Short mmCIF file of C-alpha atoms and ligand atoms in Angstrom, two decimals:
data_model
loop_
_atom_site.label_atom_id
_atom_site.label_comp_id
_atom_site.label_asym_id
_atom_site.label_seq_id
_atom_site.Cartn_x
_atom_site.Cartn_y
_atom_site.Cartn_z
CA MET A 1 -31.63 -5.98 -11.05
CA LYS A 2 -28.53 -6.87 -11.43
CA LYS A 3 -26.20 -6.12 -8.62
CA LEU A 4 -22.90 -3.78 -10.13
CA ALA A 5 -19.65 -6.03 -9.91
CA LEU A 6 -17.69 -5.72 -6.28
CA HIS A 7 -14.69 -3.87 -8.54
CA TRP A 8 -16.70 -1.39 -10.30
CA GLN A 9 -18.20 -0.46 -6.19
CA ILE A 10 -15.00 -0.25 -5.25
CA LEU A 11 -14.45 2.04 -8.11
CA LEU A 12 -17.28 3.89 -7.95
CA GLY A 13 -16.18 3.99 -3.61
CA MET A 14 -12.97 5.32 -4.27
CA ALA A 15 -13.80 7.94 -7.21
CA ALA A 16 -16.41 9.52 -4.36
CA GLY A 17 -13.90 9.65 -1.98
CA VAL A 18 -11.46 11.60 -4.02
CA ILE A 19 -13.98 13.68 -5.36
CA PHE A 20 -15.53 14.45 -2.13
CA ALA A 21 -12.24 15.36 -0.34
CA LEU A 22 -11.58 17.40 -3.85
CA ILE A 23 -14.56 19.71 -3.03
CA MET A 24 -14.02 19.99 0.67
CA THR A 25 -10.78 21.33 0.49
CA ASN A 26 -11.93 24.23 -0.50
CA PHE A 27 -14.04 24.70 2.62
CA SER A 28 -11.62 26.04 5.23
CA TRP A 29 -12.95 23.40 7.92
CA GLY A 30 -13.11 20.63 4.87
CA ALA A 31 -9.92 19.00 6.01
CA GLU A 32 -10.52 18.42 9.25
CA PHE A 33 -13.97 17.40 8.92
CA ILE A 34 -12.52 14.08 7.08
CA ASN A 35 -10.03 14.02 9.54
CA ASP A 36 -12.71 13.76 12.79
CA TRP A 37 -15.78 12.43 10.16
CA ILE A 38 -14.84 10.08 7.77
CA LYS A 39 -11.24 8.87 8.45
CA PRO A 40 -12.03 7.18 11.18
CA PHE A 41 -14.78 4.33 9.00
CA GLY A 42 -11.72 3.93 7.11
CA ASN A 43 -9.21 2.78 9.98
CA ILE A 44 -12.57 0.74 11.18
CA PHE A 45 -12.69 -0.68 7.68
CA ILE A 46 -8.93 -1.57 7.56
CA ASN A 47 -9.42 -3.07 11.46
CA ALA A 48 -12.01 -5.48 10.35
CA LEU A 49 -9.31 -6.92 7.73
CA LYS A 50 -6.23 -6.91 9.88
CA LEU A 51 -8.67 -8.52 12.98
CA ILE A 52 -9.91 -11.42 10.63
CA ALA A 53 -6.17 -12.30 9.13
CA VAL A 54 -4.76 -14.34 11.79
CA PRO A 55 -6.73 -16.20 12.98
CA LEU A 56 -8.01 -16.50 9.03
CA ILE A 57 -3.96 -17.69 8.42
CA LEU A 58 -4.44 -20.11 11.63
CA ALA A 59 -7.66 -22.13 10.50
CA SER A 60 -7.09 -21.77 6.76
CA LEU A 61 -3.68 -23.13 6.51
CA ILE A 62 -4.14 -25.64 9.83
CA LYS A 63 -7.27 -26.75 7.15
CA GLY A 64 -5.26 -26.80 4.10
CA ILE A 65 -2.22 -28.51 5.30
CA SER A 66 -4.34 -31.77 7.20
CA ASP A 67 -6.00 -31.91 3.95
CA LEU A 68 -3.06 -32.46 1.97
CA LYS A 69 -2.99 -35.74 4.14
CA ASP A 70 0.92 -36.43 2.78
CA ILE A 71 3.73 -34.59 3.83
CA SER A 72 5.52 -35.34 0.18
CA LYS A 73 2.82 -33.12 -1.10
CA LEU A 74 3.99 -30.40 1.35
CA SER A 75 7.41 -30.26 0.62
CA LYS A 76 7.30 -30.11 -3.57
CA MET A 77 3.79 -27.23 -3.38
CA GLY A 78 6.63 -25.39 -0.45
CA THR A 79 9.67 -25.68 -3.03
CA ARG A 80 7.87 -24.76 -6.63
CA THR A 81 5.99 -22.18 -3.92
CA ILE A 82 9.41 -20.22 -3.27
CA LEU A 83 11.01 -20.84 -6.16
CA ILE A 84 8.57 -19.21 -8.42
CA TYR A 85 8.48 -16.61 -5.46
CA ILE A 86 11.95 -15.55 -6.11
CA GLY A 87 11.96 -16.04 -9.69
CA THR A 88 8.72 -13.22 -9.89
CA THR A 89 10.98 -11.15 -7.42
CA LEU A 90 14.09 -11.09 -9.64
CA ILE A 91 12.19 -10.28 -13.09
CA ALA A 92 10.78 -7.48 -11.32
CA VAL A 93 13.94 -5.81 -9.39
CA SER A 94 15.29 -6.81 -13.44
CA ILE A 95 12.38 -4.54 -14.94
CA GLY A 96 13.12 -1.62 -12.34
CA LEU A 97 16.64 -1.43 -13.41
CA VAL A 98 16.53 -1.45 -16.75
CA LEU A 99 13.77 1.08 -17.13
CA VAL A 100 15.83 3.18 -14.22
CA ASN A 101 18.92 3.62 -16.55
CA LEU A 102 17.11 4.02 -19.16
CA ILE A 103 14.88 6.57 -18.09
CA GLU A 104 17.54 7.79 -16.02
CA PRO A 105 15.29 10.13 -14.21
CA GLY A 106 17.66 11.35 -11.29
CA ASN A 107 18.95 13.13 -14.19
CA ALA A 108 15.75 15.29 -13.92
CA ILE A 109 15.90 17.26 -10.64
CA ALA A 110 17.66 20.06 -10.18
CA GLU A 111 20.39 20.47 -7.59
CA ASP A 112 18.02 23.39 -6.21
CA THR A 113 14.86 20.76 -6.06
CA ARG A 114 17.48 18.43 -4.42
CA ASN A 115 18.70 20.57 -1.62
CA ASP A 116 14.70 22.05 -1.08
CA LEU A 117 13.41 18.07 -0.55
CA ILE A 118 16.47 16.67 1.36
CA ALA A 119 15.59 20.11 3.90
CA SER A 120 12.15 19.14 3.92
CA TYR A 121 11.84 15.20 4.44
CA GLU A 122 15.25 15.25 6.35
CA GLY A 123 13.24 14.16 9.46
CA ASP A 124 11.00 11.92 8.12
CA ALA A 125 13.98 9.97 6.36
CA ASN A 126 15.67 9.85 9.84
CA MET A 127 12.69 8.12 11.49
CA ARG A 128 13.13 5.37 8.85
CA ILE A 129 17.02 5.17 8.51
CA ALA A 130 16.88 4.34 12.45
CA ASP A 131 14.77 2.15 12.02
CA ALA A 132 16.17 0.07 9.58
CA GLN A 133 19.58 0.27 11.73
CA ARG A 134 17.84 -1.94 14.49
CA GLN A 135 17.36 -4.28 11.59
CA LYS A 136 20.71 -3.93 10.08
CA ASP A 137 21.75 -4.83 13.74
CA ALA A 138 20.51 -8.13 14.04
CA GLY A 139 22.94 -11.56 13.60
CA PRO A 140 22.50 -13.12 9.54
CA LEU A 141 20.93 -15.85 11.36
CA GLN A 142 18.10 -13.63 13.02
CA ALA A 143 15.67 -14.18 10.16
CA LEU A 144 15.61 -17.52 10.57
CA GLU A 145 15.43 -17.26 14.61
CA ASP A 146 12.51 -15.10 14.51
CA ILE A 147 10.25 -18.11 12.33
CA VAL A 148 10.37 -19.55 15.30
CA PRO A 149 7.94 -18.26 18.02
CA GLY A 150 8.73 -18.56 21.67
CA ASN A 151 4.80 -18.40 22.32
CA ILE A 152 1.83 -18.57 20.06
CA PHE A 153 -0.43 -16.39 21.74
CA ALA A 154 2.13 -13.93 21.70
CA ALA A 155 3.22 -14.41 17.75
CA ALA A 156 -1.10 -14.44 17.09
CA SER A 157 -1.20 -11.13 19.36
CA ASP A 158 0.89 -9.11 16.53
CA ASN A 159 -0.35 -9.03 12.93
CA GLY A 160 3.59 -8.15 12.71
CA ASN A 161 4.45 -11.77 13.09
CA MET A 162 3.01 -13.63 9.79
CA LEU A 163 6.02 -15.73 9.59
CA GLN A 164 5.16 -17.25 13.14
CA VAL A 165 1.67 -17.73 12.88
CA ILE A 166 2.07 -19.24 9.65
CA PHE A 167 4.62 -21.66 11.46
CA PHE A 168 2.53 -22.72 13.57
CA ALA A 169 -0.31 -23.36 11.47
CA ILE A 170 2.02 -25.37 9.69
CA PHE A 171 3.05 -27.37 12.62
CA PHE A 172 0.13 -28.05 13.80
CA GLY A 173 -1.05 -28.82 10.20
CA LEU A 174 1.58 -31.76 10.16
CA GLY A 175 1.09 -32.47 13.26
CA LEU A 176 -2.31 -33.47 12.28
CA ILE A 177 -1.54 -35.28 8.99
CA LEU A 178 0.75 -37.72 11.65
CA ILE A 179 -1.60 -38.75 14.59
CA PRO A 180 -4.11 -41.50 13.67
CA GLU A 181 -7.12 -40.60 11.65
CA GLU A 182 -9.44 -41.26 13.85
CA THR A 183 -8.09 -38.89 17.01
CA ALA A 184 -7.30 -36.39 14.08
CA ARG A 185 -11.10 -35.89 13.02
CA PRO A 186 -12.68 -33.65 15.32
CA VAL A 187 -9.76 -31.26 15.45
CA LYS A 188 -10.30 -30.97 11.25
CA ALA A 189 -13.77 -30.63 12.07
CA PHE A 190 -13.20 -27.41 14.28
CA PHE A 191 -11.18 -25.87 11.60
CA ASP A 192 -13.35 -26.82 9.13
CA GLY A 193 -15.82 -25.18 10.39
CA PHE A 194 -14.08 -22.21 12.12
CA ASN A 195 -12.84 -21.43 8.31
CA GLU A 196 -16.54 -21.09 7.55
CA VAL A 197 -17.44 -18.79 9.99
CA ILE A 198 -13.93 -17.00 8.99
CA LEU A 199 -15.05 -16.72 5.23
CA LYS A 200 -18.53 -15.75 5.71
CA LEU A 201 -17.05 -12.61 7.85
CA ILE A 202 -14.75 -11.82 4.86
CA ASP A 203 -18.14 -11.83 2.98
CA LEU A 204 -19.31 -9.55 5.76
CA ILE A 205 -16.44 -6.52 5.73
CA MET A 206 -16.68 -6.51 1.81
CA LEU A 207 -20.07 -5.42 1.92
CA ALA A 208 -18.52 -2.71 3.78
CA ALA A 209 -15.74 -2.18 1.21
CA PRO A 210 -17.28 0.22 -1.21
CA TYR A 211 -17.77 2.65 2.11
CA GLY A 212 -14.24 2.03 3.58
CA VAL A 213 -12.51 3.16 0.68
CA PHE A 214 -14.28 6.28 -0.02
CA ALA A 215 -13.32 7.36 3.70
CA LEU A 216 -9.44 6.29 3.33
CA LEU A 217 -9.46 7.60 0.00
CA ALA A 218 -11.08 11.08 0.99
CA ALA A 219 -8.78 11.04 3.97
CA LEU A 220 -5.27 10.69 1.92
CA VAL A 221 -6.45 13.69 -0.65
CA VAL A 222 -6.52 15.91 2.53
CA GLU A 223 -3.34 14.35 3.26
CA SER A 224 -1.05 14.63 0.28
CA PRO A 225 1.33 16.95 -0.06
CA SER A 226 1.20 20.00 -2.51
CA THR A 227 1.21 19.35 -6.48
CA ASP A 228 4.45 21.04 -6.99
CA LEU A 229 6.21 17.96 -5.26
CA PHE A 230 4.25 15.91 -7.28
CA ALA A 231 5.76 17.67 -10.28
CA ALA A 232 9.54 17.55 -9.41
CA LEU A 233 9.39 13.77 -9.01
CA ALA A 234 6.93 13.24 -11.89
CA MET A 235 9.70 10.98 -13.58
CA TYR A 236 10.77 8.76 -11.28
CA GLY A 237 6.63 8.01 -10.49
CA VAL A 238 7.05 7.78 -13.93
CA THR A 239 9.68 4.75 -14.04
CA VAL A 240 8.16 3.40 -11.26
CA LEU A 241 4.42 3.12 -12.58
CA ALA A 242 5.79 1.92 -16.00
CA GLY A 243 7.38 -0.89 -14.21
CA LEU A 244 4.22 -1.68 -11.76
CA ALA A 245 2.18 -1.80 -14.88
CA LEU A 246 4.73 -3.91 -17.18
CA MET A 247 4.54 -6.12 -14.38
CA ILE A 248 1.25 -6.78 -14.43
CA GLY A 249 1.59 -7.39 -17.97
CA VAL A 250 3.99 -10.03 -16.82
CA TYR A 251 1.96 -11.63 -14.41
CA ILE A 252 -1.24 -11.67 -16.47
CA LEU A 253 0.80 -13.60 -19.17
CA ILE A 254 2.85 -15.96 -17.51
CA VAL A 255 -1.02 -17.19 -16.06
CA TRP A 256 -2.01 -17.00 -19.17
CA VAL A 257 0.68 -19.26 -20.67
CA THR A 258 0.89 -22.01 -17.76
CA THR A 259 -2.57 -22.56 -17.06
CA GLY A 260 -4.55 -20.81 -20.12
CA ARG A 261 -6.77 -19.03 -18.11
CA ASP A 262 -7.24 -15.09 -20.09
CA PRO A 263 -6.09 -12.56 -18.96
CA ALA A 264 -9.91 -11.19 -18.31
CA PHE A 265 -10.68 -13.87 -16.16
CA PHE A 266 -7.43 -13.25 -13.72
CA GLU A 267 -8.18 -9.38 -14.17
CA ASN A 268 -11.85 -10.35 -12.71
CA GLY A 269 -11.43 -12.54 -10.82
CA ILE A 270 -8.41 -10.28 -8.84
CA ALA A 271 -9.77 -6.57 -9.07
CA PRO A 272 -11.59 -6.28 -5.92
CA ALA A 273 -8.26 -7.52 -4.05
CA GLN A 274 -6.28 -4.79 -6.52
CA LEU A 275 -8.33 -1.99 -5.80
CA LEU A 276 -8.54 -2.72 -1.74
CA ALA A 277 -4.69 -2.95 -1.36
CA PHE A 278 -4.62 0.37 -3.13
CA SER A 279 -6.85 1.64 -0.96
CA THR A 280 -5.34 0.18 2.04
CA SER A 281 -1.43 0.18 0.75
CA SER A 282 -0.91 -3.19 3.02
CA SER A 283 -0.55 -6.95 1.79
CA ALA A 284 -1.85 -8.31 5.22
CA ALA A 285 -4.99 -6.33 5.62
CA THR A 286 -5.90 -7.13 1.68
CA LEU A 287 -5.17 -11.09 2.58
CA PRO A 288 -8.49 -12.49 3.41
CA VAL A 289 -9.91 -11.03 0.61
CA THR A 290 -6.97 -11.95 -1.95
CA MET A 291 -7.76 -15.46 -0.29
CA GLU A 292 -11.87 -15.30 -1.10
CA ARG A 293 -10.60 -14.17 -4.51
CA THR A 294 -8.17 -16.37 -5.50
CA GLU A 295 -10.39 -19.79 -4.56
CA GLU A 296 -13.74 -18.65 -5.33
CA HIS A 297 -12.76 -16.66 -8.60
CA LEU A 298 -9.90 -17.95 -9.65
CA GLY A 299 -9.87 -21.50 -9.32
CA VAL A 300 -7.35 -21.94 -7.09
CA HIS A 301 -7.83 -25.49 -4.45
CA GLU A 302 -8.35 -24.46 -0.70
CA GLU A 303 -5.10 -26.30 -0.32
CA VAL A 304 -3.38 -24.23 -2.11
CA THR A 305 -4.40 -20.91 -1.51
CA SER A 306 -4.37 -21.39 2.46
CA PHE A 307 -0.27 -22.07 2.08
CA VAL A 308 0.95 -20.00 -0.86
CA LEU A 309 -0.83 -16.72 -0.16
CA PRO A 310 -0.28 -16.27 3.39
CA ILE A 311 3.52 -16.94 2.68
CA GLY A 312 3.34 -14.49 -0.39
CA ALA A 313 1.72 -11.66 1.57
CA THR A 314 4.98 -11.75 3.65
CA ILE A 315 7.49 -12.22 1.60
CA ASN A 316 6.28 -12.06 -1.85
CA MET A 317 6.66 -8.56 -3.25
CA ASP A 318 7.19 -7.81 -6.77
CA GLY A 319 6.04 -4.42 -6.59
CA THR A 320 8.50 -3.38 -3.47
CA SER A 321 11.21 -5.20 -5.23
CA LEU A 322 11.05 -3.47 -8.44
CA TYR A 323 10.52 -0.23 -6.31
CA GLN A 324 13.71 -0.30 -4.89
CA ALA A 325 15.42 -0.68 -7.43
CA VAL A 326 14.44 1.85 -9.11
CA ALA A 327 14.38 4.47 -6.11
CA ALA A 328 18.53 3.27 -4.79
CA VAL A 329 19.07 4.12 -8.50
CA PHE A 330 16.93 7.01 -8.95
CA ILE A 331 18.74 8.58 -5.72
CA ALA A 332 22.06 7.60 -6.87
CA GLN A 333 21.61 9.42 -10.06
CA ALA A 334 20.19 12.55 -8.49
CA PHE A 335 23.36 12.65 -6.67
CA GLY A 336 25.78 12.36 -9.20
CA MET A 337 26.62 9.12 -8.60
CA ASP A 338 27.93 6.48 -11.77
CA LEU A 339 26.76 3.00 -10.68
CA THR A 340 28.77 0.49 -11.90
CA ILE A 341 27.35 -3.39 -13.21
CA GLY A 342 29.10 -4.96 -10.60
CA ALA A 343 26.88 -2.24 -7.74
CA GLN A 344 23.58 -2.68 -9.95
CA LEU A 345 23.57 -6.49 -9.63
CA GLY A 346 24.43 -6.29 -5.95
CA ILE A 347 21.24 -4.15 -6.17
CA ILE A 348 19.02 -7.20 -7.64
CA ALA A 349 20.40 -9.44 -4.59
CA THR A 350 19.42 -6.95 -1.87
CA ALA A 351 16.41 -5.80 -2.91
CA THR A 352 15.02 -9.36 -3.61
CA LEU A 353 16.00 -9.30 -0.03
CA ALA A 354 15.20 -6.94 1.41
CA SER A 355 11.85 -7.31 -0.42
CA ILE A 356 11.31 -10.34 1.31
CA GLY A 357 12.23 -8.69 5.16
CA SER A 358 9.69 -6.10 4.29
CA ALA A 359 6.41 -6.32 6.50
CA ALA A 360 3.70 -6.21 4.28
CA VAL A 361 2.01 -3.21 6.09
CA PRO A 362 2.13 0.56 4.67
CA GLY A 363 5.21 2.16 4.05
CA ALA A 364 7.85 -0.87 4.66
CA GLY A 365 9.22 -0.97 1.70
CA MET A 366 11.15 2.13 1.87
CA VAL A 367 12.26 0.56 5.53
CA MET A 368 14.05 -1.77 4.20
CA LEU A 369 15.19 0.39 1.23
CA VAL A 370 17.87 2.39 3.50
CA ILE A 371 19.87 -1.27 3.66
CA VAL A 372 19.76 -1.62 -0.26
CA LEU A 373 20.84 2.19 -0.64
CA SER A 374 23.50 1.46 2.15
CA GLN A 375 24.77 -1.71 0.70
CA ALA A 376 25.35 0.03 -2.33
CA GLY A 377 26.94 2.54 -1.05
CA ILE A 378 24.61 5.48 -1.81
CA PRO A 379 23.42 8.04 0.76
CA GLU A 380 20.50 6.86 2.57
CA ALA A 381 19.75 10.93 3.50
CA GLY A 382 18.29 10.28 -0.18
CA LEU A 383 15.56 8.94 1.33
CA ALA A 384 14.32 11.96 1.64
CA LEU A 385 14.19 13.13 -1.98
CA ILE A 386 11.42 10.73 -2.38
CA PHE A 387 9.36 10.93 0.80
CA ALA A 388 7.45 13.19 -0.86
CA VAL A 389 5.89 10.74 -3.36
CA ASP A 390 6.04 7.50 -1.50
CA ARG A 391 2.30 6.68 -0.40
CA PRO A 392 0.93 7.16 -3.63
CA LEU A 393 3.83 4.56 -4.85
CA ASP A 394 3.15 2.22 -2.09
CA MET A 395 -0.62 2.59 -3.15
CA CYS A 396 0.13 1.07 -6.53
CA ARG A 397 3.37 -1.23 -5.67
CA THR A 398 1.29 -3.27 -2.98
CA MET A 399 -1.33 -3.78 -5.61
CA VAL A 400 1.59 -5.81 -7.71
CA ASN A 401 2.52 -7.32 -4.47
CA VAL A 402 -1.09 -8.85 -4.04
CA THR A 403 -1.63 -9.68 -8.18
CA GLY A 404 1.92 -11.41 -8.00
CA ASP A 405 0.67 -13.30 -5.13
CA ALA A 406 -2.54 -14.73 -6.80
CA ALA A 407 -0.65 -14.81 -10.08
CA VAL A 408 1.72 -17.21 -8.26
CA SER A 409 -0.90 -19.71 -6.72
CA MET A 410 -2.38 -20.08 -9.50
CA MET A 411 1.06 -21.64 -11.36
CA VAL A 412 1.61 -23.38 -8.16
CA ALA A 413 -1.91 -24.59 -8.17
CA LYS A 414 -1.45 -25.72 -11.62
CA SER A 415 1.65 -27.87 -11.36
CA VAL A 416 -0.23 -29.89 -8.59
CA ASP A 417 -3.11 -30.54 -10.60
CA LYS A 418 -5.00 -28.24 -7.95
CA LEU A 419 -6.62 -25.65 -10.51
CA GLY A 420 -10.42 -25.84 -10.87
CA ASP A 421 -13.55 -24.09 -12.05
CA PRO A 422 -14.24 -21.27 -9.82
CA HIS A 423 -17.99 -21.40 -10.61
CA GLU A 424 -18.74 -24.75 -10.17
CA ARG A 425 -16.07 -24.91 -6.76
CA LYS A 426 -15.26 -28.09 -7.60
CA TRP A 427 -12.75 -28.77 -4.94
CA ASP A 428 -15.26 -28.19 -2.25
CA GLU A 429 -18.41 -30.49 -3.57
CA ASN A 430 -18.85 -31.13 -0.11
CA LEU A 431 -19.42 -27.89 1.40
CA PRO A 432 -22.30 -26.34 1.82
CA LYS A 433 -22.98 -23.75 -1.23
CA LYS A 434 -22.07 -19.91 -0.03
CA GLU A 435 -23.96 -17.27 -0.36
CA LYS A 436 -22.26 -14.93 -2.85
CA VAL A 437 -22.04 -10.90 -2.00
CA HIS A 438 -22.35 -10.70 -5.28
N1 LIG B 1 3.14 -1.50 1.62
C1 LIG B 1 3.72 -2.89 0.84
C2 LIG B 1 2.65 -3.89 1.21
O1 LIG B 1 2.35 -4.50 1.92
C3 LIG B 1 4.87 -2.75 1.29
C4 LIG B 1 5.55 -1.74 1.51
O2 LIG B 1 6.44 -1.90 -0.09
O3 LIG B 1 5.66 -0.26 1.62
O4 LIG B 1 3.00 -4.78 0.52
#
């Protein structure tokens, strides 16, 4: 019997998780049962993914950079990657701004609802504001300073320091290119083998994906706030979702036009990573799967994925920037403020930067939103307004973040002639063929 494609298995797992949790909420002990006996399996699944993120970046980036063989190729790929990332982020913020100005979801909020929301979520919002304050207090070059770790083991011991690990891997890879080939060979062979092991681990973890997402979604359903709150914020949610859907359309179109790969090819290739992004709300946790799918199903050569995707997971967050633009203007509208064109242009700049600075973990986009709000002179307390629906929107924006990274890696690959046919594994002919999980 033909096995169900992985994305269908994951979707089934998600649907089963939601249905199971809805049934369980009918029992007084249902929520506790899910928290005690189901949720831990979701956490184990996320931990397993996070566990291999740092080794994966190290192994694949060192291998990828050293395969490049000369530094000019790296700078060419690097420049294109950063430019395309900034380009897609600007498109995302602009889509968000246009939609929120057209739909005006903030004007649909009654004053009573506004005050209720602020009263209920003030405490949570203040915690995010305090987090953001710590980031704001840093000097202008702090972000740059933070990229270079003082100690690689300290950097690699914290999944929040991805950029530092990326820096070390690129630096190490460069060293490997610059020393005599003879001396570099055993080191390279080690990282090649290490990389293969990590890829195999991803295959193994993915065997558990349908069960992992079952547990994650079941836990989310029992923890979600009442549906009344969702109703009050419906127009805001619809605006963000419409923008995110449009952005997925933009990627599909750009990929189609620039690489000739049709929408079905792109979607079938990336769907499992999108579903995991949705279930985990973390581009960092999804990174191993994004890399595997982009390489093996979208045909992007490892030299490109190993460089473009870890960087993308940390700095390219189109879904987050779009959400920040919509949320900022929504809060302004809800407070009856009229934002000038100048203020809105300022939002384009700050949302782009804030999305670059957001960590690839659940809820990070909301912390950086505080900075967008304060730059635009919008009350930070407004954060409490959107708190109730942040998690589902986070799930959707993470999906867009991951899709954007994959789309850009295809464009970059095409531009440096490293886009192949995934099924032939044209680029890795010398590697032993991997068994596929699906
Ligand atoms: N959860 C998002 C991500 O990991 C970041 C955010 O927007 O909160 O991509």
